[in-house]
């Protein structure tokens, strides 16, 4: 996610130079054709077209942003639930003999959120997952199709073992299981967003109409703008393409791109909070890179 207040000119140029070049070349071709082979430009209601297209693109961008914001809200719930499971483990199991169990539950939760981060980004589990689990437990989780859910199931078994060992009672077990349910529900919501794209009409038709509008725009403006057609038409077309691109950037909040949610930073936040809750040394928070992007 870009967090810098000042946009990077180099990044802007990288993102717009290709469509800007294509638009400008097409507008120049139309303008030259108008003067070399005089023709009467058809009466195209470009204002009406632009208004309708703007409403269509605005509706699509709002739908994409709602998906992005819902993803952020689900990760906020995940952060809170992770803190809750660590606090419950710490407070419900004060027995010194249970100290290893408390630590294992905390480490499993940190491993879980990192495994979920990798799944949502369509990446294999990285070292942040493997290093936090004993080898045999990591192997069991990696055998599962849904690695994150495998780790969460193991946490549930550890809580049940704590109850059978007498470190917690059935009421405390039920409270901790309720937190695990919240975690599983948040994961399910994230998987729904990841695996359910916008309907085909929302993806194809805006792209088709936007490009068609950019093709017709200089034809409808050339008699009015004349030599200024390449400049005016290119800027106007670029605005519509920018709105189209915004929707594409936001529609998948979990992709590993500069416009997506900073999953690495949120996983690090969870790791810091959970380790400090059991009195262990925690790493430093992640900050934006030199380009102003928080991953």
Short mmCIF file of C-alpha atoms in Angstrom, two decimals:
data_model
loop_
_atom_site.label_atom_id
_atom_site.label_comp_id
_atom_site.label_asym_id
_atom_site.label_seq_id
_atom_site.Cartn_x
_atom_site.Cartn_y
_atom_site.Cartn_z
CA UNK A 1 0.00 0.00 0.00
CA UNK A 2 1.36 3.42 -0.94
CA UNK A 3 1.59 5.51 2.24
CA UNK A 4 3.78 8.40 1.08
CA UNK A 5 1.96 11.75 0.95
CA UNK A 6 3.89 12.96 -2.08
CA UNK A 7 3.37 10.83 -5.21
CA UNK A 8 6.46 9.56 -6.96
CA UNK A 9 6.77 11.12 -10.44
CA UNK A 10 8.72 8.09 -11.67
CA UNK A 11 5.95 5.69 -10.53
CA UNK A 12 3.29 7.85 -12.18
CA UNK A 13 5.21 7.91 -15.46
CA UNK A 14 5.69 4.12 -15.37
CA UNK A 15 1.97 3.56 -14.93
CA UNK A 16 0.62 5.99 -17.51
CA UNK A 17 3.19 6.26 -20.29
CA UNK A 18 1.86 3.34 -22.32
CA UNK A 19 -1.83 4.33 -22.44
CA UNK A 20 -0.79 7.98 -22.77
CA UNK A 21 1.35 7.18 -25.80
CA UNK A 22 -1.34 5.09 -27.49
CA UNK A 23 -3.96 7.78 -26.91
CA UNK A 24 -1.74 10.55 -28.22
CA UNK A 25 -0.74 8.63 -31.35
CA UNK A 26 -4.38 7.85 -32.17
CA UNK A 27 -5.42 11.46 -31.60
CA UNK A 28 -2.61 12.68 -33.87
CA UNK A 29 -3.69 10.23 -36.59
CA UNK A 30 -7.28 11.48 -36.42
CA UNK A 31 -6.16 15.13 -36.49
CA UNK A 32 -3.83 14.64 -39.46
CA UNK A 33 -6.51 12.71 -41.34
CA UNK A 34 -8.96 15.54 -40.74
CA UNK A 35 -6.63 18.06 -42.42
CA UNK A 36 -5.11 15.87 -45.14
CA UNK A 37 -8.35 14.14 -46.16
CA UNK A 38 -11.00 16.66 -45.17
CA UNK A 39 -14.11 15.04 -43.80
CA UNK A 40 -17.01 16.23 -41.77
CA UNK A 41 -16.78 14.70 -38.36
CA UNK A 42 -20.02 12.99 -37.33
CA UNK A 43 -22.12 14.59 -34.65
CA UNK A 44 -21.13 12.38 -31.77
CA UNK A 45 -22.73 13.17 -28.40
CA UNK A 46 -19.42 12.74 -26.59
CA UNK A 47 -20.71 14.69 -23.59
CA UNK A 48 -23.59 12.26 -23.17
CA UNK A 49 -21.30 9.27 -23.73
CA UNK A 50 -18.80 10.63 -21.23
CA UNK A 51 -21.46 11.26 -18.59
CA UNK A 52 -22.89 7.75 -18.85
CA UNK A 53 -19.41 6.19 -18.90
CA UNK A 54 -18.34 8.26 -15.89
CA UNK A 55 -21.31 7.01 -13.87
CA UNK A 56 -20.58 3.44 -14.93
CA UNK A 57 -16.91 3.68 -13.98
CA UNK A 58 -17.71 5.43 -10.71
CA UNK A 59 -20.09 2.64 -9.71
CA UNK A 60 -17.44 0.04 -10.58
CA UNK A 61 -14.73 1.88 -8.63
CA UNK A 62 -17.00 2.11 -5.59
CA UNK A 63 -17.65 -1.63 -5.78
CA UNK A 64 -13.90 -2.31 -5.98
CA UNK A 65 -13.19 0.01 -3.03
CA UNK A 66 -15.85 -1.72 -0.95
CA UNK A 67 -14.02 -5.00 -1.52
CA UNK A 68 -10.72 -3.37 -0.55
CA UNK A 69 -12.19 -1.85 2.61
CA UNK A 70 -13.94 -5.07 3.59
CA UNK A 71 -10.59 -6.86 3.30
CA UNK A 72 -9.03 -4.25 5.58
CA UNK A 73 -11.87 -4.66 8.07
CA UNK A 74 -11.44 -8.43 8.13
CA UNK A 75 -7.74 -8.05 8.84
CA UNK A 76 -8.60 -5.65 11.64
CA UNK A 77 -10.79 -8.37 13.14
CA UNK A 78 -7.91 -10.83 12.72
CA UNK A 79 -5.54 -8.54 14.62
CA UNK A 80 -8.01 -8.15 17.48
CA UNK A 81 -8.81 -11.87 17.64
CA UNK A 82 -5.09 -12.71 17.69
CA UNK A 83 -4.60 -10.43 20.67
CA UNK A 84 -7.60 -12.01 22.37
CA UNK A 85 -6.36 -15.59 21.96
CA UNK A 86 -2.94 -14.64 23.34
CA UNK A 87 -4.46 -12.79 26.30
CA UNK A 88 -6.77 -15.72 27.06
CA UNK A 89 -3.89 -18.19 26.97
CA UNK A 90 -1.83 -15.99 29.28
CA UNK A 91 -4.59 -15.28 31.81
CA UNK A 92 -6.34 -18.66 31.81
CA UNK A 93 -3.16 -20.69 32.28
CA UNK A 94 -1.11 -19.09 35.09
CA UNK A 95 0.29 -22.49 36.13
CA UNK A 96 4.09 -22.48 35.52
CA UNK A 97 3.77 -25.96 34.04
CA UNK A 98 1.55 -24.49 31.32
CA UNK A 99 4.08 -21.84 30.25
CA UNK A 100 5.20 -23.92 27.27
CA UNK A 101 1.59 -24.40 26.15
CA UNK A 102 0.94 -20.67 26.33
CA UNK A 103 4.00 -19.98 24.23
CA UNK A 104 3.07 -22.64 21.66
CA UNK A 105 -0.41 -21.19 21.25
CA UNK A 106 1.06 -17.72 20.70
CA UNK A 107 3.63 -18.99 18.21
CA UNK A 108 0.99 -20.98 16.35
CA UNK A 109 -1.15 -17.88 15.98
CA UNK A 110 1.77 -15.89 14.56
CA UNK A 111 2.52 -18.74 12.17
CA UNK A 112 -1.17 -18.90 11.27
CA UNK A 113 -1.50 -15.26 10.17
CA UNK A 114 1.68 -15.53 8.11
CA UNK A 115 0.40 -18.71 6.46
CA UNK A 116 -2.87 -16.93 5.69
CA UNK A 117 -0.92 -14.01 4.21
CA UNK A 118 0.90 -16.39 1.86
CA UNK A 119 -2.32 -18.15 0.85
CA UNK A 120 -4.11 -14.92 0.03
CA UNK A 121 -1.18 -13.81 -2.11
CA UNK A 122 -1.01 -17.20 -3.84
CA UNK A 123 2.50 -17.79 -2.47
CA UNK A 124 3.95 -20.92 -0.85
CA UNK A 125 4.42 -20.76 2.95
CA UNK A 126 7.63 -18.87 3.68
CA UNK A 127 10.14 -19.02 6.51
CA UNK A 128 7.92 -16.85 8.72
CA UNK A 129 5.58 -19.85 8.92
CA UNK A 130 8.13 -22.66 9.22
CA UNK A 131 10.38 -21.09 11.86
CA UNK A 132 7.57 -20.64 14.38
CA UNK A 133 6.38 -24.24 14.46
CA UNK A 134 8.08 -27.47 15.59
CA UNK A 135 9.12 -29.50 12.59
CA UNK A 136 6.51 -32.23 13.02
CA UNK A 137 3.71 -29.70 13.46
CA UNK A 138 4.88 -27.73 10.44
CA UNK A 139 4.92 -30.92 8.37
CA UNK A 140 1.36 -31.77 9.43
CA UNK A 141 0.12 -28.30 8.48
CA UNK A 142 1.96 -28.27 5.15
CA UNK A 143 0.27 -31.52 4.17
CA UNK A 144 -3.10 -29.75 4.25
CA UNK A 145 -4.56 -28.05 1.20
CA UNK A 146 -5.44 -25.11 3.43
CA UNK A 147 -2.27 -24.67 5.48
CA UNK A 148 -3.63 -21.82 7.59
CA UNK A 149 -6.70 -23.82 8.56
CA UNK A 150 -4.46 -26.75 9.44
CA UNK A 151 -2.51 -24.56 11.86
CA UNK A 152 -5.76 -23.25 13.37
CA UNK A 153 -7.04 -26.80 13.86
CA UNK A 154 -3.81 -27.62 15.69
CA UNK A 155 -4.35 -24.64 17.99
CA UNK A 156 -7.78 -25.99 18.85
CA UNK A 157 -6.24 -29.34 19.74
CA UNK A 158 -3.68 -27.62 21.99
CA UNK A 159 -6.50 -25.85 23.83
CA UNK A 160 -8.31 -29.16 24.30
CA UNK A 161 -5.11 -30.74 25.65
CA UNK A 162 -4.81 -27.86 28.12
CA UNK A 163 -8.34 -28.60 29.33
CA UNK A 164 -7.58 -32.32 29.69
CA UNK A 165 -4.43 -31.46 31.63
CA UNK A 166 -6.51 -29.39 34.05
CA UNK A 167 -4.95 -26.01 33.18
CA UNK A 168 -8.27 -24.59 31.99
CA UNK A 169 -11.90 -25.55 32.63
CA UNK A 170 -14.64 -26.16 30.10
CA UNK A 171 -15.94 -22.59 30.34
CA UNK A 172 -12.50 -21.15 29.57
CA UNK A 173 -12.11 -23.65 26.75
CA UNK A 174 -15.43 -22.50 25.29
CA UNK A 175 -14.31 -18.87 25.48
CA UNK A 176 -11.06 -19.62 23.67
CA UNK A 177 -12.91 -21.69 21.08
CA UNK A 178 -15.20 -18.71 20.46
CA UNK A 179 -12.14 -16.65 19.59
CA UNK A 180 -10.99 -19.37 17.20
CA UNK A 181 -14.42 -19.23 15.57
CA UNK A 182 -13.98 -15.47 15.06
CA UNK A 183 -10.58 -16.15 13.48
CA UNK A 184 -12.01 -18.83 11.19
CA UNK A 185 -14.89 -16.53 10.18
CA UNK A 186 -12.46 -13.76 9.30
CA UNK A 187 -10.41 -16.18 7.22
CA UNK A 188 -13.55 -17.35 5.45
CA UNK A 189 -14.44 -13.77 4.58
CA UNK A 190 -10.98 -13.15 3.16
CA UNK A 191 -11.13 -16.34 1.10
CA UNK A 192 -14.53 -15.29 -0.23
CA UNK A 193 -13.12 -11.97 -1.43
CA UNK A 194 -10.07 -13.66 -2.93
CA UNK A 195 -11.93 -16.44 -4.72
CA UNK A 196 -14.94 -14.43 -5.92
CA UNK A 197 -14.00 -11.86 -8.55
CA UNK A 198 -16.27 -9.07 -9.67
CA UNK A 199 -18.95 -10.35 -12.08
CA UNK A 200 -17.81 -10.60 -15.68
CA UNK A 201 -19.99 -7.65 -16.72
CA UNK A 202 -18.25 -5.44 -14.15
CA UNK A 203 -14.85 -6.39 -15.53
CA UNK A 204 -15.38 -6.59 -19.31
CA UNK A 205 -17.98 -3.96 -20.16
CA UNK A 206 -16.25 -0.99 -18.43
CA UNK A 207 -13.00 -1.85 -20.21
CA UNK A 208 -14.79 -2.16 -23.58
CA UNK A 209 -16.77 1.05 -23.21
CA UNK A 210 -13.78 3.04 -21.96
CA UNK A 211 -11.57 2.04 -24.85
CA UNK A 212 -14.39 2.61 -27.35
CA UNK A 213 -14.96 6.07 -25.89
CA UNK A 214 -11.25 6.91 -26.20
CA UNK A 215 -11.36 5.85 -29.87
CA UNK A 216 -14.43 7.99 -30.64
CA UNK A 217 -13.39 11.00 -28.56
CA UNK A 218 -10.96 12.67 -31.02
CA UNK A 219 -13.40 12.11 -33.90
CA UNK A 220 -16.08 14.01 -32.02
CA UNK A 221 -13.73 16.79 -30.89
CA UNK A 222 -11.54 17.39 -33.93
CA UNK A 223 -13.80 20.04 -35.51
CA UNK A 224 -13.95 21.96 -32.24
CA UNK A 225 -10.38 21.62 -30.98
CA UNK A 226 -8.64 21.26 -34.38
CA UNK A 227 -4.85 21.37 -33.80
CA UNK A 228 -5.39 21.07 -30.04
CA UNK A 229 -7.22 17.77 -30.49
CA UNK A 230 -4.24 15.53 -29.57
CA UNK A 231 -3.69 17.40 -26.31
CA UNK A 232 -7.31 17.82 -25.24
CA UNK A 233 -8.51 14.39 -26.31
CA UNK A 234 -5.52 12.61 -24.76
CA UNK A 235 -6.00 14.30 -21.39
CA UNK A 236 -9.74 13.59 -21.37
CA UNK A 237 -9.25 9.96 -22.37
CA UNK A 238 -6.53 9.50 -19.79
CA UNK A 239 -8.93 10.57 -17.04
CA UNK A 240 -11.35 7.79 -17.94
CA UNK A 241 -8.55 5.24 -18.23
CA UNK A 242 -7.28 6.31 -14.80
CA UNK A 243 -10.68 5.64 -13.22
CA UNK A 244 -10.77 2.26 -14.97
CA UNK A 245 -7.33 1.43 -13.59
CA UNK A 246 -8.31 2.43 -10.05
CA UNK A 247 -10.98 -0.25 -10.07
CA UNK A 248 -8.49 -2.83 -11.34
CA UNK A 249 -6.01 -1.89 -8.59
CA UNK A 250 -8.52 -2.19 -5.73
CA UNK A 251 -10.61 -5.17 -6.78
CA UNK A 252 -8.21 -7.73 -5.21
CA UNK A 253 -7.07 -6.31 -1.84
CA UNK A 254 -4.79 -9.30 -1.13
CA UNK A 255 -2.67 -9.32 -4.29
CA UNK A 256 1.02 -8.62 -3.77
CA UNK A 257 0.97 -5.19 -5.39
CA UNK A 258 1.77 -1.64 -4.28
CA UNK A 259 -1.93 -0.72 -4.13
CA UNK A 260 -3.00 -3.69 -1.98
CA UNK A 261 -3.27 -4.20 1.75
CA UNK A 262 0.04 -4.24 3.71
CA UNK A 263 -0.27 -7.82 4.90
CA UNK A 264 3.41 -8.08 5.88
CA UNK A 265 3.10 -5.05 8.14
CA UNK A 266 -0.13 -6.30 9.74
CA UNK A 267 1.37 -9.75 10.38
CA UNK A 268 4.35 -8.04 12.00
CA UNK A 269 1.97 -6.01 14.18
CA UNK A 270 0.35 -9.23 15.36
CA UNK A 271 3.74 -10.80 16.04
CA UNK A 272 4.88 -7.82 18.10
CA UNK A 273 1.71 -7.67 20.18
CA UNK A 274 1.60 -11.39 20.87
CA UNK A 275 5.26 -11.77 21.78
CA UNK A 276 5.15 -8.78 24.10
CA UNK A 277 2.00 -10.16 25.74
CA UNK A 278 3.99 -13.18 26.98
CA UNK A 279 7.07 -11.14 27.86
CA UNK A 280 9.30 -12.10 24.94
CA UNK A 281 11.42 -9.84 22.78
CA UNK A 282 9.61 -8.65 19.69
CA UNK A 283 10.97 -7.45 16.33
CA UNK A 284 10.66 -3.87 15.13
CA UNK A 285 7.53 -2.78 13.22
CA UNK A 286 7.75 -2.74 9.45
CA UNK A 287 7.87 0.69 7.82
CA UNK A 288 7.48 1.83 4.23
CA UNK A 289 10.32 1.16 1.80
CA UNK A 290 12.30 3.86 0.01
CA UNK A 291 9.49 4.22 -2.50
CA UNK A 292 6.90 4.95 0.18
CA UNK A 293 5.22 1.55 -0.11
CA UNK A 294 4.19 -0.46 2.96
CA UNK A 295 4.04 -4.17 2.17
#
